[in-house]
PDB file of C-alpha atoms in Angstrom:
ATOM      1  CA  MET A   1     171.076 -34.592  25.895  1.00 80.00           C
ATOM      2  CA  GLU A   2     169.926 -34.896  22.342  1.00 86.00           C
ATOM      3  CA  LYS A   3     171.417 -37.145  19.719  1.00 85.00           C
ATOM      4  CA  ALA A   4     172.389 -35.486  16.427  1.00 77.00           C
ATOM      5  CA  GLY A   5     173.802 -37.819  13.804  1.00 80.00           C
ATOM      6  CA  GLY A   6     175.170 -40.253  16.368  1.00 82.00           C
ATOM      7  CA  ILE A   7     176.766 -37.488  18.447  1.00 87.00           C
ATOM      8  CA  TYR A   8     175.318 -36.121  21.669  1.00 91.00           C
ATOM      9  CA  LYS A   9     174.620 -32.424  22.169  1.00 93.00           C
ATOM     10  CA  ILE A  10     174.396 -31.101  25.710  1.00 92.00           C
ATOM     11  CA  PRO A  11     172.560 -27.921  26.693  1.00 93.00           C
ATOM     12  CA  CYS A  12     174.845 -25.698  28.768  1.00 95.00           C
ATOM     13  CA  GLU A  13     175.025 -22.124  29.919  1.00 97.00           C
ATOM     14  CA  VAL A  14     178.205 -20.078  29.503  1.00 97.00           C
ATOM     15  CA  ASN A  15     178.343 -16.838  31.486  1.00 96.00           C
ATOM     16  CA  GLY A  16     174.541 -16.751  31.278  1.00 96.00           C
ATOM     17  CA  LEU A  17     174.282 -17.582  27.547  1.00 97.00           C
ATOM     18  CA  ARG A  18     172.503 -20.808  26.601  1.00 96.00           C
ATOM     19  CA  MET A  19     174.452 -22.961  24.147  1.00 96.00           C
ATOM     20  CA  LYS A  20     174.484 -26.575  22.968  1.00 95.00           C
ATOM     21  CA  PHE A  21     177.843 -28.329  23.010  1.00 95.00           C
ATOM     22  CA  TYR A  22     178.887 -31.551  21.337  1.00 93.00           C
ATOM     23  CA  PHE A  23     179.949 -34.059  24.011  1.00 90.00           C
ATOM     24  CA  ASP A  24     183.576 -34.756  23.039  1.00 89.00           C
ATOM     25  CA  THR A  25     185.713 -36.766  25.450  1.00 86.00           C
ATOM     26  CA  GLY A  26     188.616 -36.540  22.960  1.00 86.00           C
ATOM     27  CA  ALA A  27     188.828 -32.743  23.052  1.00 88.00           C
ATOM     28  CA  SER A  28     191.292 -31.474  25.637  1.00 89.00           C
ATOM     29  CA  LEU A  29     189.545 -28.114  26.033  1.00 93.00           C
ATOM     30  CA  VAL A  30     186.059 -26.744  25.754  1.00 95.00           C
ATOM     31  CA  SER A  31     186.030 -25.176  22.310  1.00 95.00           C
ATOM     32  CA  ILE A  32     183.869 -22.563  20.623  1.00 95.00           C
ATOM     33  CA  SER A  33     183.991 -21.034  17.165  1.00 92.00           C
ATOM     34  CA  MET A  34     185.028 -17.502  16.358  1.00 93.00           C
ATOM     35  CA  LYS A  35     181.367 -16.773  15.505  1.00 93.00           C
ATOM     36  CA  GLU A  36     180.209 -17.578  19.058  1.00 94.00           C
ATOM     37  CA  ALA A  37     183.160 -15.766  20.635  1.00 95.00           C
ATOM     38  CA  LEU A  38     182.424 -12.573  18.684  1.00 95.00           C
ATOM     39  CA  PHE A  39     178.734 -12.759  19.621  1.00 96.00           C
ATOM     40  CA  MET A  40     179.667 -13.257  23.269  1.00 97.00           C
ATOM     41  CA  LEU A  41     182.091 -10.301  23.229  1.00 96.00           C
ATOM     42  CA  GLU A  42     179.609  -8.017  21.492  1.00 97.00           C
ATOM     43  CA  ASN A  43     176.823  -8.908  23.932  1.00 97.00           C
ATOM     44  CA  GLY A  44     178.718  -8.870  27.230  1.00 96.00           C
ATOM     45  CA  TYR A  45     178.987 -12.638  27.814  1.00 97.00           C
ATOM     46  CA  LEU A  46     182.784 -12.381  27.440  1.00 97.00           C
ATOM     47  CA  SER A  47     185.071  -9.452  28.150  1.00 96.00           C
ATOM     48  CA  LYS A  48     188.563  -8.641  26.951  1.00 94.00           C
ATOM     49  CA  THR A  49     189.842  -9.633  30.400  1.00 96.00           C
ATOM     50  CA  ASP A  50     188.630 -13.206  29.689  1.00 97.00           C
ATOM     51  CA  ILE A  51     191.170 -13.532  26.865  1.00 95.00           C
ATOM     52  CA  ILE A  52     194.229 -15.380  28.166  1.00 95.00           C
ATOM     53  CA  GLY A  53     196.406 -15.616  25.046  1.00 94.00           C
ATOM     54  CA  THR A  54     197.069 -17.847  22.076  1.00 93.00           C
ATOM     55  CA  GLY A  55     197.738 -21.542  21.747  1.00 89.00           C
ATOM     56  CA  LYS A  56     198.005 -24.387  19.310  1.00 86.00           C
ATOM     57  CA  SER A  57     196.019 -27.583  19.189  1.00 80.00           C
ATOM     58  CA  SER A  58     195.789 -30.727  17.167  1.00 77.00           C
ATOM     59  CA  ILE A  59     192.479 -31.289  15.411  1.00 73.00           C
ATOM     60  CA  ALA A  60     190.808 -34.545  14.349  1.00 71.00           C
ATOM     61  CA  ASP A  61     192.727 -34.821  11.061  1.00 76.00           C
ATOM     62  CA  GLY A  62     196.050 -34.470  12.933  1.00 77.00           C
ATOM     63  CA  SER A  63     196.920 -30.978  11.732  1.00 79.00           C
ATOM     64  CA  ILE A  64     198.020 -28.256  14.136  1.00 84.00           C
ATOM     65  CA  VAL A  65     195.963 -25.054  14.273  1.00 82.00           C
ATOM     66  CA  GLU A  66     196.325 -21.789  16.155  1.00 88.00           C
ATOM     67  CA  ASN A  67     193.576 -20.635  18.465  1.00 91.00           C
ATOM     68  CA  THR A  68     192.812 -18.141  21.198  1.00 94.00           C
ATOM     69  CA  ILE A  69     192.633 -19.326  24.811  1.00 96.00           C
ATOM     70  CA  ILE A  70     189.895 -17.791  26.967  1.00 97.00           C
ATOM     71  CA  ASN A  71     188.476 -18.144  30.453  1.00 97.00           C
ATOM     72  CA  LEU A  72     184.797 -19.014  30.812  1.00 97.00           C
ATOM     73  CA  ARG A  73     183.859 -17.501  34.169  1.00 97.00           C
ATOM     74  CA  GLU A  74     180.912 -19.875  34.646  1.00 97.00           C
ATOM     75  CA  LEU A  75     179.835 -23.003  32.786  1.00 97.00           C
ATOM     76  CA  LYS A  76     176.590 -24.636  33.897  1.00 96.00           C
ATOM     77  CA  ILE A  77     175.757 -28.204  32.903  1.00 91.00           C
ATOM     78  CA  GLY A  78     172.438 -29.225  34.401  1.00 86.00           C
ATOM     79  CA  SER A  79     172.647 -28.359  38.092  1.00 86.00           C
ATOM     80  CA  LYS A  80     176.475 -28.335  38.104  1.00 89.00           C
ATOM     81  CA  LYS A  81     178.313 -25.018  37.978  1.00 94.00           C
ATOM     82  CA  LEU A  82     181.969 -24.816  37.067  1.00 95.00           C
ATOM     83  CA  GLN A  83     183.977 -21.648  37.608  1.00 97.00           C
ATOM     84  CA  ASN A  84     186.907 -20.475  35.468  1.00 97.00           C
ATOM     85  CA  VAL A  85     186.951 -23.108  32.731  1.00 97.00           C
ATOM     86  CA  ARG A  86     189.729 -22.834  30.167  1.00 96.00           C
ATOM     87  CA  ALA A  87     188.477 -22.902  26.579  1.00 96.00           C
ATOM     88  CA  SER A  88     189.800 -22.389  23.080  1.00 95.00           C
ATOM     89  CA  VAL A  89     188.345 -20.255  20.331  1.00 95.00           C
ATOM     90  CA  SER A  90     188.834 -21.695  16.890  1.00 90.00           C
ATOM     91  CA  ASN A  91     189.904 -19.282  14.167  1.00 86.00           C
ATOM     92  CA  SER A  92     187.180 -20.861  12.025  1.00 82.00           C
ATOM     93  CA  LEU A  93     183.824 -19.083  12.044  1.00 82.00           C
ATOM     94  CA  MET A  94     181.887 -22.343  11.815  1.00 79.00           C
ATOM     95  CA  ALA A  95     183.901 -24.729  14.022  1.00 87.00           C
ATOM     96  CA  PRO A  96     181.818 -27.070  16.188  1.00 89.00           C
ATOM     97  CA  ILE A  97     181.190 -26.166  19.820  1.00 93.00           C
ATOM     98  CA  LEU A  98     182.815 -28.907  21.929  1.00 94.00           C
ATOM     99  CA  LEU A  99     182.446 -29.815  25.582  1.00 94.00           C
ATOM    100  CA  GLY A 100     185.957 -31.117  26.209  1.00 92.00           C
ATOM    101  CA  GLN A 101     188.084 -32.332  29.087  1.00 91.00           C
ATOM    102  CA  SER A 102     188.768 -28.887  30.609  1.00 93.00           C
ATOM    103  CA  ALA A 103     185.148 -29.127  31.832  1.00 93.00           C
ATOM    104  CA  LEU A 104     184.450 -32.868  31.829  1.00 90.00           C
ATOM    105  CA  LYS A 105     187.324 -33.825  34.149  1.00 90.00           C
ATOM    106  CA  ARG A 106     186.015 -31.346  36.712  1.00 91.00           C
ATOM    107  CA  LEU A 107     182.566 -32.968  36.810  1.00 86.00           C
ATOM    108  CA  GLY A 108     183.788 -36.127  38.517  1.00 81.00           C
ATOM    109  CA  GLU A 109     182.543 -39.469  37.308  1.00 83.00           C
ATOM    110  CA  TYR A 110     179.987 -39.365  34.531  1.00 79.00           C
ATOM    111  CA  LYS A 111     178.261 -41.814  32.245  1.00 82.00           C
ATOM    112  CA  VAL A 112     175.891 -41.746  29.310  1.00 81.00           C
ATOM    113  CA  GLN A 113     172.796 -43.857  29.849  1.00 79.00           C
ATOM    114  CA  ASP A 114     169.558 -43.857  27.837  1.00 80.00           C
ATOM    115  CA  ASP A 115     170.503 -40.545  26.147  1.00 78.00           C
ATOM    116  CA  TYR A 116     171.161 -38.857  29.514  1.00 78.00           C
ATOM    117  CA  LEU A 117     174.447 -37.576  30.878  1.00 80.00           C
ATOM    118  CA  ILE A 118     174.561 -38.737  34.482  1.00 82.00           C
ATOM    119  CA  LEU A 119     176.944 -36.738  36.643  1.00 77.00           C
ATOM    120  CA  GLY A 120     178.296 -37.839  39.975  1.00 71.00           C
ATOM    121  CA  GLY A 121     181.384 -38.794  41.867  1.00 58.00           C
ATOM    122  CA  THR A 122     184.237 -36.657  43.072  1.00 55.00           C
ATOM    123  CA  PRO A 123     185.484 -33.924  40.708  1.00 52.00           C
ATOM    124  CA  LYS A 124     189.169 -33.952  39.789  1.00 55.00           C
ATOM    125  CA  ALA A 125     191.343 -30.937  40.451  1.00 54.00           C
ATOM    126  CA  ALA A 126     191.425 -28.318  37.696  1.00 51.00           C
TER     127      ALA A 126
END
C-alpha cells in the first residue's frame, strides 16, 4: 500500500486492468468513476453484460446519488483473487476509486500494519 494524504491506496487488478483503489472500510461497495468505467468498456475490461442496473447510495456528505451497478468478474488484491464482485459506477467523471466492503468482507480478516495490508482468516460469504 502507499499512503496518500493520510489515506491508503492499494494496487489491484480488475479484469486484468491495473488500478489503485483507496482503502475505504466505510464504503459498502467497490466504487469506480464514470471515467474508469468508460475506459474499461472501450478497452474490453468490462462488457455490457457486466452492467447489472442502477442503484442509489449515500455519499460522505449524506446526500443520495444515483449510480450504475456492475459486476467485476475478477478483482485481484495481492495474491487474492475474488470473482464476481459487485461495484458501483459513480455518475461523476472524477469520483475516487474506492475499495469497499463488497470486496473487503470477502477477504476474511485483514489488518493494516506498517503501511501493509495483511490479509488472512476465513472469508465471509458474498
